[in-house]
Short mmCIF file of C-alpha atoms in Angstrom, two decimals:
data_model
loop_
_atom_site.label_atom_id
_atom_site.label_comp_id
_atom_site.label_asym_id
_atom_site.label_seq_id
_atom_site.Cartn_x
_atom_site.Cartn_y
_atom_site.Cartn_z
CA UNK A 22 0.14 -0.23 0.05
CA UNK A 23 2.92 2.53 0.74
CA UNK A 24 4.16 1.40 -2.84
CA UNK A 25 1.07 2.34 -4.32
CA UNK A 26 0.89 5.51 -2.38
CA UNK A 27 4.26 6.52 -3.38
CA UNK A 28 3.70 6.08 -7.11
CA UNK A 29 0.21 8.29 -6.78
CA UNK A 30 2.49 11.11 -5.64
CA UNK A 31 5.03 10.99 -8.35
CA UNK A 32 2.20 11.17 -10.89
CA UNK A 33 0.38 14.00 -8.85
CA UNK A 34 4.19 15.51 -9.57
CA UNK A 35 4.13 14.86 -12.94
CA UNK A 36 0.93 16.11 -13.77
CA UNK A 37 1.69 19.29 -11.94
CA UNK A 38 4.95 20.04 -13.73
CA UNK A 39 3.06 19.23 -17.37
CA UNK A 40 0.53 21.74 -16.47
CA UNK A 41 2.95 24.33 -15.37
CA UNK A 42 4.89 23.63 -18.78
CA UNK A 43 1.72 24.32 -20.48
CA UNK A 44 0.73 27.33 -18.74
CA UNK A 45 4.14 28.89 -19.48
CA UNK A 46 3.80 28.37 -22.99
CA UNK A 47 0.20 29.80 -23.21
CA UNK A 48 1.87 32.73 -21.53
CA UNK A 49 4.73 32.60 -23.48
CA UNK A 50 2.57 32.49 -27.16
CA UNK A 51 -0.09 35.08 -25.56
CA UNK A 52 2.58 37.43 -24.88
CA UNK A 53 4.28 37.05 -28.36
CA UNK A 54 0.90 37.41 -29.46
CA UNK A 55 0.26 40.86 -27.37
CA UNK A 56 3.64 41.93 -28.85
CA UNK A 57 2.61 41.33 -32.59
CA UNK A 58 -0.70 43.33 -31.88
CA UNK A 59 1.39 46.16 -30.81
CA UNK A 60 3.95 46.18 -33.53
CA UNK A 61 1.30 45.81 -36.04
CA UNK A 62 -1.22 48.79 -33.98
CA UNK A 63 2.34 50.91 -34.29
CA UNK A 64 2.61 50.33 -38.26
CA UNK A 65 -0.92 51.40 -39.23
CA UNK A 66 -1.49 53.68 -36.29
CA UNK A 67 1.48 55.42 -34.30
CA UNK A 68 3.91 55.21 -37.11
CA UNK A 69 2.07 57.11 -39.55
CA UNK A 70 1.00 59.62 -37.22
CA UNK A 71 4.62 60.34 -36.59
CA UNK A 72 5.95 60.21 -40.08
CA UNK A 73 3.18 62.02 -41.71
CA UNK A 74 3.88 64.33 -44.77
CA UNK A 75 2.16 67.85 -43.87
CA UNK A 76 0.16 69.66 -46.76
CA UNK A 77 1.37 72.80 -47.96
CA UNK A 78 -0.15 75.62 -50.30
CA UNK A 79 1.49 76.12 -53.19
CA UNK A 80 2.69 79.75 -53.21
CA UNK A 81 1.79 82.45 -55.95
CA UNK A 82 5.15 82.97 -58.14
CA UNK A 83 3.17 84.32 -61.19
CA UNK A 84 5.00 87.04 -62.66
CA UNK A 85 8.24 86.14 -60.77
CA UNK A 86 11.53 85.52 -62.98
CA UNK A 87 11.77 81.39 -63.24
CA UNK A 88 15.08 81.54 -60.84
CA UNK A 89 13.23 83.45 -57.96
CA UNK A 90 10.19 81.43 -58.22
CA UNK A 91 12.36 78.26 -58.06
CA UNK A 92 13.63 79.23 -54.71
CA UNK A 93 10.31 80.32 -53.27
CA UNK A 94 9.03 76.95 -54.09
CA UNK A 95 11.68 75.14 -52.69
CA UNK A 96 11.65 77.14 -49.65
CA UNK A 97 8.16 75.85 -49.25
CA UNK A 98 9.20 72.68 -49.22
CA UNK A 99 8.67 71.46 -52.96
CA UNK A 100 10.46 69.91 -55.43
CA UNK A 101 10.77 71.85 -58.87
CA UNK A 102 10.66 70.07 -62.36
CA UNK A 103 13.52 71.03 -63.98
CA UNK A 104 11.90 70.99 -67.49
CA UNK A 105 10.06 74.57 -67.64
CA UNK A 106 7.09 74.63 -69.67
CA UNK A 107 6.92 77.79 -72.16
CA UNK A 108 3.73 79.25 -73.64
CA UNK A 109 2.80 82.38 -75.67
CA UNK A 110 1.42 85.04 -73.37
CA UNK A 111 0.40 88.46 -72.02
CA UNK A 112 2.76 88.00 -69.71
CA UNK A 113 6.00 89.54 -69.91
CA UNK A 114 8.33 86.99 -71.65
CA UNK A 115 10.48 85.45 -69.09
CA UNK A 116 8.14 85.78 -66.50
CA UNK A 117 6.27 82.90 -64.78
CA UNK A 118 2.73 82.59 -66.03
CA UNK A 119 1.35 79.91 -63.45
CA UNK A 120 2.27 76.76 -62.15
CA UNK A 121 1.01 73.08 -62.01
CA UNK A 122 -0.65 72.13 -59.35
CA UNK A 123 -1.64 76.30 -59.56
CA UNK A 124 -1.28 78.42 -56.67
CA UNK A 125 -3.10 77.81 -53.74
CA UNK A 126 -3.79 74.32 -53.72
CA UNK A 127 -3.30 72.49 -50.63
CA UNK A 128 -0.65 69.48 -51.48
CA UNK A 129 1.93 67.46 -49.74
CA UNK A 130 5.10 68.86 -49.18
CA UNK A 131 7.98 67.51 -51.55
CA UNK A 132 5.62 67.17 -54.23
CA UNK A 133 6.77 67.98 -57.57
CA UNK A 134 5.59 71.68 -59.16
CA UNK A 135 6.05 72.42 -62.65
CA UNK A 136 6.52 76.22 -63.71
CA UNK A 137 5.16 77.69 -67.09
CA UNK A 138 7.09 80.30 -68.47
CA UNK A 139 6.18 83.09 -70.65
CA UNK A 140 7.57 83.70 -74.19
CA UNK A 141 5.53 86.83 -74.86
CA UNK A 142 3.24 87.94 -76.78
CA UNK A 143 3.56 86.19 -80.63
CA UNK A 144 4.62 88.44 -82.85
CA UNK A 145 3.90 88.50 -86.57
CA UNK A 146 5.70 90.35 -89.61
CA UNK A 147 3.42 92.42 -91.63
CA UNK A 148 4.11 91.51 -95.53
CA UNK A 149 3.06 93.53 -98.65
CA UNK A 150 -0.79 92.33 -99.25
CA UNK A 151 -1.41 94.70 -101.91
CA UNK A 152 -2.73 92.40 -104.90
CA UNK A 153 -3.67 90.07 -102.90
CA UNK A 154 -7.63 88.75 -102.47
CA UNK A 155 -8.29 90.47 -99.36
CA UNK A 156 -11.07 87.61 -97.85
CA UNK A 157 -7.73 85.25 -97.98
CA UNK A 158 -5.57 87.71 -96.28
CA UNK A 159 -8.16 88.65 -93.74
CA UNK A 160 -8.62 84.74 -92.85
CA UNK A 161 -5.30 84.26 -92.24
CA UNK A 162 -4.26 87.00 -89.89
CA UNK A 163 -7.50 86.68 -87.91
CA UNK A 164 -7.46 82.56 -87.66
CA UNK A 165 -3.31 82.09 -87.32
CA UNK A 166 -2.19 85.36 -85.63
CA UNK A 167 -5.28 86.54 -84.12
CA UNK A 168 -4.99 90.21 -85.77
CA UNK A 169 -7.76 92.59 -86.06
CA UNK A 170 -8.48 93.28 -89.70
CA UNK A 171 -10.84 95.90 -91.02
CA UNK A 172 -11.92 96.30 -94.37
CA UNK A 173 -12.07 99.70 -96.00
CA UNK A 174 -12.91 101.08 -99.20
CA UNK A 175 -10.55 103.95 -101.19
CA UNK A 176 -10.86 105.97 -104.21
CA UNK A 177 -8.39 104.62 -106.72
CA UNK A 178 -7.02 105.50 -110.09
CA UNK A 179 -10.22 104.27 -112.48
CA UNK A 180 -7.88 104.51 -115.48
CA UNK A 181 -6.59 101.06 -114.40
CA UNK A 182 -8.48 97.77 -113.94
CA UNK A 183 -8.98 96.66 -110.37
CA UNK A 184 -10.99 93.33 -108.94
CA UNK A 185 -13.29 94.17 -106.51
CA UNK A 186 -11.75 92.04 -103.91
CA UNK A 187 -8.07 93.42 -104.39
CA UNK A 188 -5.98 94.73 -101.82
CA UNK A 189 -5.03 98.28 -102.76
CA UNK A 190 -3.44 99.65 -99.92
CA UNK A 191 -2.80 98.67 -96.09
CA UNK A 192 -2.56 100.73 -92.82
CA UNK A 193 0.82 98.90 -91.32
CA UNK A 194 3.93 98.97 -93.62
CA UNK A 195 5.41 95.60 -94.60
CA UNK A 196 8.12 94.66 -91.88
CA UNK A 197 6.29 96.06 -89.16
CA UNK A 198 5.71 93.50 -86.28
CA UNK A 199 2.35 93.03 -84.53
CA UNK A 200 1.09 91.03 -81.78
CA UNK A 201 -2.28 89.37 -81.07
CA UNK A 202 -4.81 91.54 -80.50
CA UNK A 203 -3.38 94.74 -82.74
CA UNK A 204 -5.23 95.92 -85.40
CA UNK A 205 -4.57 96.40 -89.30
CA UNK A 206 -6.82 97.87 -92.05
CA UNK A 207 -6.83 96.45 -95.69
CA UNK A 208 -8.34 98.96 -98.29
CA UNK A 209 -10.06 97.70 -101.38
CA UNK A 210 -10.91 99.63 -104.55
CA UNK A 211 -13.98 102.14 -104.32
CA UNK A 212 -15.69 100.53 -107.67
CA UNK A 213 -19.00 101.98 -108.90
CA UNK A 214 -20.96 99.77 -110.45
CA UNK A 215 -23.18 102.20 -112.01
CA UNK A 216 -24.34 106.00 -111.93
CA UNK A 217 -25.55 106.99 -108.03
CA UNK A 218 -28.97 108.52 -107.20
CA UNK A 219 -27.31 111.93 -106.55
CA UNK A 220 -30.98 113.83 -106.35
CA UNK A 221 -32.00 111.71 -103.16
CA UNK A 222 -28.51 111.31 -101.86
CA UNK A 223 -28.05 115.22 -101.84
CA UNK A 224 -24.81 115.47 -103.90
CA UNK A 225 -23.20 119.10 -104.50
CA UNK A 226 -21.97 120.18 -107.84
CA UNK A 227 -18.41 119.88 -106.61
CA UNK A 228 -19.33 116.06 -105.60
CA UNK A 229 -20.59 115.73 -109.39
CA UNK A 230 -17.55 117.32 -111.23
CA UNK A 231 -15.14 115.18 -109.13
CA UNK A 232 -17.24 112.26 -109.85
CA UNK A 233 -17.11 112.91 -113.51
CA UNK A 234 -13.45 113.84 -113.22
CA UNK A 235 -12.73 110.15 -111.50
CA UNK A 236 -14.82 108.04 -114.60
CA UNK A 237 -13.25 110.46 -117.25
CA UNK A 238 -17.01 111.92 -117.90
CA UNK A 239 -18.11 115.38 -119.51
CA UNK A 240 -20.03 116.82 -117.34
CA UNK A 241 -22.80 119.82 -118.61
CA UNK A 242 -24.58 121.68 -115.61
CA UNK A 243 -27.86 123.58 -116.48
CA UNK A 244 -29.26 125.96 -113.88
CA UNK A 245 -32.99 126.28 -113.39
CA UNK A 246 -34.59 129.20 -111.47
CA UNK A 247 -36.71 128.04 -108.76
CA UNK A 248 -38.05 128.45 -105.31
CA UNK A 249 -39.08 124.77 -104.66
CA UNK A 250 -35.63 123.74 -104.27
CA UNK A 251 -32.90 125.48 -102.24
CA UNK A 252 -30.46 126.70 -104.32
CA UNK A 253 -27.31 124.64 -105.46
CA UNK A 254 -29.53 121.19 -105.04
CA UNK A 255 -29.47 119.00 -107.85
CA UNK A 256 -33.10 118.82 -109.33
CA UNK A 257 -32.20 116.30 -112.06
CA UNK A 258 -30.16 113.95 -113.71
CA UNK A 259 -29.47 112.81 -117.22
CA UNK A 260 -28.72 109.30 -116.37
CA UNK A 261 -30.74 107.09 -114.40
CA UNK A 262 -29.38 105.75 -110.93
CA UNK A 263 -27.40 102.44 -111.54
CA UNK A 264 -26.85 102.91 -115.09
CA UNK A 265 -23.72 101.45 -116.26
CA UNK A 266 -20.82 103.87 -116.17
CA UNK A 267 -19.03 104.41 -119.68
CA UNK A 268 -15.57 106.21 -119.57
CA UNK A 269 -15.48 109.02 -122.50
CA UNK A 270 -19.42 109.58 -121.92
CA UNK A 271 -21.55 112.77 -121.62
CA UNK A 272 -23.70 113.78 -118.19
CA UNK A 273 -25.83 116.54 -117.38
CA UNK A 274 -27.35 117.78 -114.07
CA UNK A 275 -29.95 120.42 -113.58
CA UNK A 276 -29.15 122.78 -110.64
CA UNK A 277 -31.72 124.63 -108.82
CA UNK A 278 -30.56 128.53 -108.36
CA UNK A 279 -32.45 131.52 -106.87
CA UNK A 280 -35.21 133.14 -109.39
CA UNK A 281 -33.88 136.39 -110.75
CA UNK A 282 -36.68 138.71 -109.04
CA UNK A 283 -39.61 137.80 -106.97
CA UNK A 284 -42.27 140.71 -107.34
CA UNK A 285 -44.63 139.58 -104.51
CA UNK A 286 -43.23 136.91 -102.66
CA UNK A 287 -45.76 134.42 -101.19
CA UNK A 288 -48.75 137.58 -102.28
CA UNK A 289 -51.98 137.19 -104.08
CA UNK A 290 -51.59 137.51 -107.76
CA UNK A 291 -55.04 138.98 -107.84
CA UNK A 292 -54.03 141.85 -105.37
CA UNK A 293 -50.71 142.46 -107.43
CA UNK A 294 -52.79 143.09 -110.36
CA UNK A 295 -55.17 145.06 -108.76
CA UNK A 296 -52.50 147.27 -107.17
CA UNK A 297 -51.31 147.84 -110.72
CA UNK A 298 -54.40 148.78 -112.02
CA UNK A 299 -54.91 151.53 -109.23
CA UNK A 300 -51.50 152.90 -109.78
CA UNK A 301 -52.46 153.38 -113.43
CA UNK A 302 -55.71 154.73 -112.68
CA UNK A 303 -53.98 157.20 -110.38
CA UNK A 304 -51.63 158.47 -113.23
CA UNK A 305 -54.26 159.01 -115.79
CA UNK A 306 -56.35 161.22 -112.95
CA UNK A 307 -53.23 163.08 -112.18
CA UNK A 308 -52.57 163.76 -116.18
CA UNK A 309 -56.26 165.33 -116.79
CA UNK A 310 -55.94 167.34 -113.53
CA UNK A 311 -53.16 168.97 -114.95
#
């Protein structure tokens, strides 16, 4: 019996040691697991908070020189793209137009910033356009070089032949440089297809004389006394409006002139005759009395 008690005690001791070892293993594993949890938490929570890159607003460097703009951006904590973009702009040549990302945006410190440098306004050298079609030249200057083009008519030597769309002169001399938005005027011949309506348009005798000289027309002027028109006004013309103009032809106008004398302006003709009869009667009576 004593031997059996001894073996029971030894088995209890062995079980106790085994249980202690199991508990120790569980504790160690639990500790390791807890450490792993802490490490993971540090990776996802603590470390990002410590190493977080702050957001910084992009400063406004527009109008600065490229060098000054680079220094300002670098001082703000940004990287500057070594490849500078260049564009035509109203901004002075060599100055910064803008940045990408643009000023005022909040981005990560250390981000790459691209600078856009101005090439200034696009300059175009004016050519000699005389003889060219004004529609073609106007289209090129407006669409390609963004110039403001005006078209005006100009009197020309009618002894020469011109196309109605032909450029005969220009407001800007060849060789002059223009920038976007500048203005140029192209002149085309002032060709009249037919006689104008000189009566309704209120032409003067001088206007008609100049017209006839321009088209080599022989002018005849007839003056008509009338109180119905203002003196100097053209009453009629020998060729109807829009009649084709033929060089070397003749042309006649009738011009109003003031009547030589007006006996009773605006009066009653019957009264005028009565006054005349009274004067005659009076003269007869005087002669009989004498």
